[in-house]
Coordinates of C-alpha atoms in Angstrom, one line a residue:
M1 CA 90.2 126.7 101.2
E2 CA 93.7 125.4 101.5
T3 CA 95.5 124.4 98.3
F4 CA 98.2 121.7 98.0
N5 CA 101.2 122.2 95.9
I6 CA 102.2 118.8 94.5
P7 CA 104.0 119.2 91.1
A8 CA 103.1 116.8 88.3
T9 CA 106.7 115.5 88.1
P10 CA 108.4 112.2 88.8
S11 CA 108.6 113.3 92.4
L12 CA 104.8 113.6 92.7
M13 CA 104.1 110.4 94.5
K14 CA 106.9 110.7 97.0
E15 CA 105.8 114.3 97.8
F16 CA 102.2 113.3 98.0
L17 CA 103.0 110.5 100.4
R18 CA 105.2 112.7 102.5
Q19 CA 102.2 115.1 102.9
M20 CA 99.9 112.2 103.7
G21 CA 102.2 110.8 106.4
G22 CA 103.4 107.8 104.4
T23 CA 100.2 106.1 103.3
A24 CA 97.2 107.1 101.3
V25 CA 93.8 105.7 100.4
I26 CA 92.6 104.9 96.9
D27 CA 88.9 104.7 96.0
G28 CA 86.9 101.5 95.4
G29 CA 84.8 99.9 92.7
L30 CA 83.0 102.2 90.3
A31 CA 80.7 100.0 88.3
T32 CA 79.0 98.4 91.3
E33 CA 78.3 101.8 92.8
L34 CA 77.0 103.2 89.5
E35 CA 74.5 100.4 89.3
L36 CA 73.4 101.0 92.9
H37 CA 72.8 104.6 91.8
G38 CA 70.6 103.3 89.0
A39 CA 72.9 103.0 86.0
D40 CA 72.5 100.3 83.4
L41 CA 76.0 99.0 82.5
N42 CA 75.0 96.1 80.2
D43 CA 77.2 97.4 77.4
P44 CA 80.7 96.8 76.0
L45 CA 81.6 100.3 77.3
W46 CA 80.7 99.2 80.8
S47 CA 81.1 102.0 83.3
A48 CA 82.3 104.3 80.5
K49 CA 78.7 104.2 79.2
C50 CA 77.8 106.6 82.0
L51 CA 80.0 109.3 80.4
L52 CA 77.3 109.3 77.7
T53 CA 74.2 108.7 79.7
S54 CA 74.6 109.9 83.2
P55 CA 77.8 111.8 84.1
H56 CA 76.1 113.2 87.3
L57 CA 76.1 109.6 88.6
I58 CA 79.9 109.3 88.1
R59 CA 80.4 112.6 90.0
S60 CA 78.2 111.3 92.8
V61 CA 80.2 108.1 93.2
H62 CA 83.5 110.1 93.2
L63 CA 82.1 112.3 96.0
D64 CA 80.9 109.2 97.9
Y65 CA 84.5 107.9 97.9
L66 CA 86.0 111.2 98.8
E67 CA 83.5 111.4 101.7
A68 CA 84.6 107.9 102.7
G69 CA 88.2 109.1 103.0
A70 CA 89.7 108.3 99.6
D71 CA 92.8 110.5 98.8
I72 CA 92.9 109.3 95.2
I73 CA 89.9 109.0 92.8
I74 CA 90.2 107.1 89.6
T75 CA 88.3 108.4 86.5
A76 CA 85.5 106.4 84.7
S77 CA 87.8 105.8 81.6
Y78 CA 88.9 102.2 82.3
Q79 CA 86.9 100.9 79.4
A80 CA 86.7 104.2 77.5
T81 CA 88.7 104.0 74.3
I82 CA 88.5 106.0 71.1
Q83 CA 88.0 102.7 69.2
G84 CA 85.2 101.7 71.4
F85 CA 83.3 105.0 71.1
E86 CA 83.8 105.0 67.3
A87 CA 82.3 101.6 67.2
K88 CA 79.2 103.2 68.7
G89 CA 79.1 105.7 65.9
F90 CA 80.9 108.6 67.5
S91 CA 83.3 110.8 65.6
R92 CA 87.0 110.9 66.6
E93 CA 86.5 114.4 68.1
Q94 CA 83.4 113.3 70.1
S95 CA 85.3 110.2 71.3
E96 CA 88.2 112.3 72.5
N97 CA 85.9 114.7 74.2
L98 CA 84.3 111.8 76.1
L99 CA 87.8 110.8 77.4
K100 CA 88.4 114.3 78.5
K101 CA 85.0 114.4 80.1
S102 CA 86.0 111.5 82.4
V103 CA 88.8 113.7 83.9
D104 CA 86.6 116.8 84.0
I105 CA 84.0 115.0 86.1
A106 CA 86.6 113.8 88.6
L107 CA 88.2 117.3 88.8
E108 CA 84.7 118.8 89.4
A109 CA 84.0 116.2 92.2
R110 CA 87.2 117.2 93.9
R111 CA 86.3 120.9 93.7
I112 CA 82.9 120.3 95.1
Y113 CA 84.4 118.2 97.9
Y114 CA 86.8 121.0 98.8
E115 CA 83.9 123.4 98.9
R116 CA 82.1 121.0 101.3
C117 CA 85.2 120.8 103.5
S118 CA 85.5 124.6 103.7
K119 CA 82.0 124.7 105.0
S120 CA 82.7 122.1 107.7
S121 CA 84.6 122.9 110.8
S122 CA 84.7 119.5 112.3
G123 CA 86.4 117.3 109.7
G124 CA 83.2 115.2 109.4
T125 CA 79.5 115.2 109.7
G126 CA 77.0 113.5 111.9
D127 CA 76.2 111.0 109.2
G128 CA 79.7 109.7 109.1
R129 CA 80.9 111.5 106.0
I130 CA 84.6 112.5 106.2
L131 CA 85.1 116.2 105.2
K132 CA 88.8 116.8 105.7
N133 CA 90.9 119.3 103.6
R134 CA 93.8 117.2 102.4
P135 CA 95.8 116.6 99.2
I136 CA 93.6 114.7 96.7
L137 CA 94.9 113.2 93.4
V138 CA 92.8 112.5 90.3
A139 CA 94.1 109.4 88.5
A140 CA 93.1 109.0 84.8
S141 CA 92.4 105.3 84.3
V142 CA 93.7 103.5 81.2
G143 CA 92.4 99.9 81.1
S144 CA 94.2 97.2 79.1
Y145 CA 93.5 96.2 75.5
G146 CA 91.6 93.3 77.0
A147 CA 89.2 95.6 78.7
Y148 CA 88.3 97.2 75.3
L149 CA 87.6 93.7 73.9
A150 CA 85.0 93.3 76.7
D151 CA 85.4 89.6 76.6
G152 CA 87.2 89.1 80.0
S153 CA 90.6 88.8 78.3
E154 CA 92.1 91.3 80.8
Y155 CA 91.7 88.4 83.2
S156 CA 93.6 86.0 81.0
G157 CA 96.1 88.3 79.2
C158 CA 95.7 86.1 76.1
Y159 CA 95.8 88.5 73.1
G160 CA 96.9 86.0 70.5
E161 CA 100.3 85.5 69.0
A162 CA 99.8 88.2 66.4
M163 CA 99.6 91.0 69.0
T164 CA 102.8 93.0 69.4
V165 CA 104.1 95.8 71.5
N166 CA 103.9 98.2 68.6
A167 CA 100.3 97.3 67.9
L168 CA 99.4 97.9 71.5
K169 CA 101.2 101.3 71.4
E170 CA 99.2 102.4 68.4
F171 CA 95.9 101.2 70.1
H172 CA 96.6 103.3 73.2
R173 CA 98.6 106.2 71.9
R174 CA 96.0 108.9 71.2
R175 CA 93.9 107.8 74.2
V176 CA 96.9 108.3 76.6
Q177 CA 97.7 111.7 75.0
V178 CA 94.1 113.0 75.4
L179 CA 93.9 111.8 79.0
A180 CA 97.2 113.4 79.9
E181 CA 96.2 116.7 78.3
A182 CA 92.9 116.7 80.2
G183 CA 94.8 117.7 83.4
P184 CA 94.8 114.7 85.8
D185 CA 97.5 114.4 88.4
I186 CA 98.5 110.9 87.4
I187 CA 97.7 108.2 84.9
A188 CA 96.7 104.8 86.2
F189 CA 97.5 102.0 83.8
E190 CA 95.3 99.3 85.4
T191 CA 94.8 95.6 85.3
V192 CA 97.8 95.1 83.0
P193 CA 97.7 91.4 82.3
N194 CA 100.9 90.7 80.4
K195 CA 104.5 91.8 79.8
I196 CA 104.0 93.1 76.3
E197 CA 101.3 95.6 77.4
A198 CA 103.5 96.8 80.3
Q199 CA 106.3 97.4 77.8
A200 CA 103.9 99.2 75.4
F201 CA 102.8 101.6 78.2
A202 CA 106.4 102.3 79.3
E203 CA 107.5 103.0 75.8
L204 CA 104.5 105.2 75.1
L205 CA 105.2 107.4 78.1
E206 CA 108.7 107.9 76.9
E207 CA 108.0 108.3 73.2
E208 CA 105.2 110.8 73.7
H209 CA 107.1 112.7 76.4
I210 CA 104.0 112.4 78.6
K211 CA 104.5 115.1 81.3
I212 CA 102.0 113.4 83.8
P213 CA 103.5 110.7 86.0
A214 CA 101.9 107.3 86.0
W215 CA 101.5 104.1 87.9
L216 CA 101.3 100.5 86.5
T217 CA 99.2 97.9 88.3
F218 CA 99.1 94.2 87.3
N219 CA 96.6 91.5 88.1
S220 CA 97.3 87.9 89.2
K221 CA 95.2 84.8 89.7
D222 CA 97.8 82.6 91.3
G223 CA 99.7 85.0 93.7
V224 CA 102.9 84.4 91.7
N225 CA 102.6 85.6 88.1
V226 CA 100.4 88.1 86.2
V227 CA 97.3 86.5 84.8
S228 CA 98.9 85.7 81.4
G229 CA 101.5 83.6 83.2
D230 CA 104.2 86.2 82.5
S231 CA 106.6 86.8 85.4
L232 CA 105.5 89.5 87.8
L233 CA 109.1 90.3 88.5
Q234 CA 109.8 91.0 84.8
C235 CA 106.6 93.1 84.5
A236 CA 107.4 95.1 87.7
S237 CA 111.0 95.6 86.4
I238 CA 109.6 97.3 83.3
A239 CA 107.7 99.7 85.5
E240 CA 110.8 100.2 87.7
S241 CA 113.0 101.2 84.7
C242 CA 110.5 103.8 83.3
K243 CA 111.2 107.2 85.0
Q244 CA 107.6 108.4 84.4
V245 CA 106.2 105.5 86.4
V246 CA 106.1 106.7 90.0
A247 CA 104.4 103.7 91.6
V248 CA 103.9 100.0 90.8
G249 CA 101.6 97.4 92.2
I250 CA 98.5 95.1 91.9
N251 CA 94.8 95.7 91.3
C252 CA 91.7 93.5 90.7
T253 CA 93.3 90.5 92.4
P254 CA 91.9 88.5 95.4
P255 CA 93.1 89.8 98.7
R256 CA 94.5 86.4 99.7
F257 CA 97.3 86.8 97.1
I258 CA 98.4 90.4 97.9
H259 CA 100.9 89.7 100.7
D260 CA 103.2 87.5 98.6
L261 CA 102.8 89.8 95.5
I262 CA 104.0 92.8 97.6
L263 CA 107.0 90.9 98.7
A264 CA 107.8 89.9 95.1
I265 CA 107.4 93.5 93.8
K266 CA 109.7 94.7 96.5
K267 CA 112.5 92.6 95.1
V268 CA 112.7 94.6 91.9
T269 CA 111.4 98.1 92.7
T270 CA 112.2 101.0 95.1
K271 CA 109.1 102.9 94.0
P272 CA 106.0 103.2 96.2
I273 CA 103.8 100.1 96.0
V274 CA 100.1 100.5 95.2
I275 CA 97.5 97.9 96.1
Y276 CA 93.8 97.8 95.3
P277 CA 92.4 94.3 95.2
N278 CA 88.9 93.3 94.3
S279 CA 86.6 91.8 96.9
G280 CA 87.9 88.3 96.2
E281 CA 84.7 87.4 94.2
R282 CA 85.1 85.3 91.1
Y283 CA 84.2 86.9 87.7
D284 CA 82.4 84.8 85.2
A285 CA 83.6 86.1 81.8
D286 CA 81.0 84.1 79.8
R287 CA 78.1 85.5 81.8
K288 CA 79.8 88.9 82.4
E289 CA 78.9 88.9 86.0
W290 CA 80.5 88.4 89.4
V291 CA 79.6 85.2 91.2
E292 CA 77.9 86.1 94.5
N293 CA 79.3 84.9 97.9
T294 CA 82.7 84.1 96.6
G295 CA 84.5 87.1 98.1
V296 CA 85.5 88.4 101.6
S297 CA 83.6 90.7 103.9
D298 CA 84.7 94.3 104.4
E299 CA 86.0 93.3 107.9
D300 CA 88.2 90.5 106.5
F301 CA 89.4 92.8 103.6
V302 CA 90.4 95.5 106.0
S303 CA 92.1 93.1 108.4
Y304 CA 94.8 92.6 105.7
V305 CA 95.5 96.3 105.3
N306 CA 97.9 97.0 108.1
K307 CA 99.9 94.0 107.3
W308 CA 100.2 95.0 103.6
C309 CA 101.4 98.4 104.7
E310 CA 103.9 96.9 107.2
I311 CA 105.5 94.9 104.4
G312 CA 105.7 97.7 101.9
A313 CA 102.4 99.0 100.5
S314 CA 102.0 102.8 100.5
L315 CA 98.7 103.2 98.7
V316 CA 95.8 101.0 99.4
G317 CA 92.2 100.9 98.1
G318 CA 89.7 98.6 96.4
C319 CA 88.8 97.5 92.9
C320 CA 85.7 95.6 91.7
R321 CA 82.9 94.9 94.1
T322 CA 84.4 97.1 96.9
T323 CA 82.3 100.0 98.1
P324 CA 82.6 103.3 100.0
N325 CA 82.1 101.3 103.2
T326 CA 85.2 99.3 102.3
I327 CA 87.2 102.5 101.7
K328 CA 86.0 104.1 104.9
A329 CA 87.2 101.1 106.8
I330 CA 90.6 101.3 105.1
Y331 CA 90.7 105.0 105.9
R332 CA 90.1 104.3 109.6
A333 CA 92.6 101.5 109.6
L334 CA 95.3 103.7 108.1
S335 CA 94.3 106.7 110.3
D336 CA 94.9 104.5 113.3
R337 CA 98.3 103.5 112.0
S338 CA 99.8 106.6 110.4
P339 CA 100.9 109.8 112.1
A340 CA 98.9 112.8 110.9
A341 CA 100.5 114.6 108.0
P342 CA 101.4 118.3 108.5
G343 CA 98.3 120.3 108.9
Q344 CA 96.0 117.3 108.8
K345 CA 95.1 117.0 112.5

């Protein structure tokens, strides 16, 4: 089996994209797929509940995305926090082990996938699975403080006037340390809804001398600002100024807003731009469910992808309510567009 030497340094993303031919595919929604596999996620821990109850389902979903062409898989730790696990009665040590487990499961899925690739000579199978030996990154997800609250406030960014950068740093500090020590390739700070949390993440990376590079992705509900109303330009500038942040972008945002958001981010960063929107469906925070038939089809979603890459996106995938079928369509769109990376014929 071929191995890929991509050092976990600030140059990681540029080297990874060089090996990938300039663009790469991120995986898609985790919770929706876990539910399709039979998981019950009606819990404040959301998809992180499966770390307790059914880690094999998480591994299966990671493998589904790898076999759909994803080059980056994101761990099931978005809503996994030490504070959240302790509220469920777990000790500090047990809580930290569950965080580490999220990374271990993704690393195991990558290993299994490479084993399947080594047994396949064609780069695929008759049932459409993509088995192609290529660089694959494991991204450790760090959801926002609003995700821990489990009240939809990551979609508003309203944490109250009493919340400070220092308080957010203390909330996230040990979680980030544990995830970094678990051995991912990159840390994904996701669905960042406001400027103070972006600042907290950037300062944490520097204060704790985190050796693993990171990306920061924000969410928007108007195509101009982040969801709190803070300036996207100011938020992206925070990411640009932090040397451990190797990519910046947007996630969990309707596809129709992405074009203008990429152009805005390009004004303040030279770092690779990462884009993984949701399906465009509307989330009802009171009912804690997605409103059916408010999103776009896979075909419409993928029709945007080449344009996003033409104007500056380097990493593209999906967030909530996107599926392996969405990711496979993105993979095919980018394969048609990009020259093959060395050794990836």
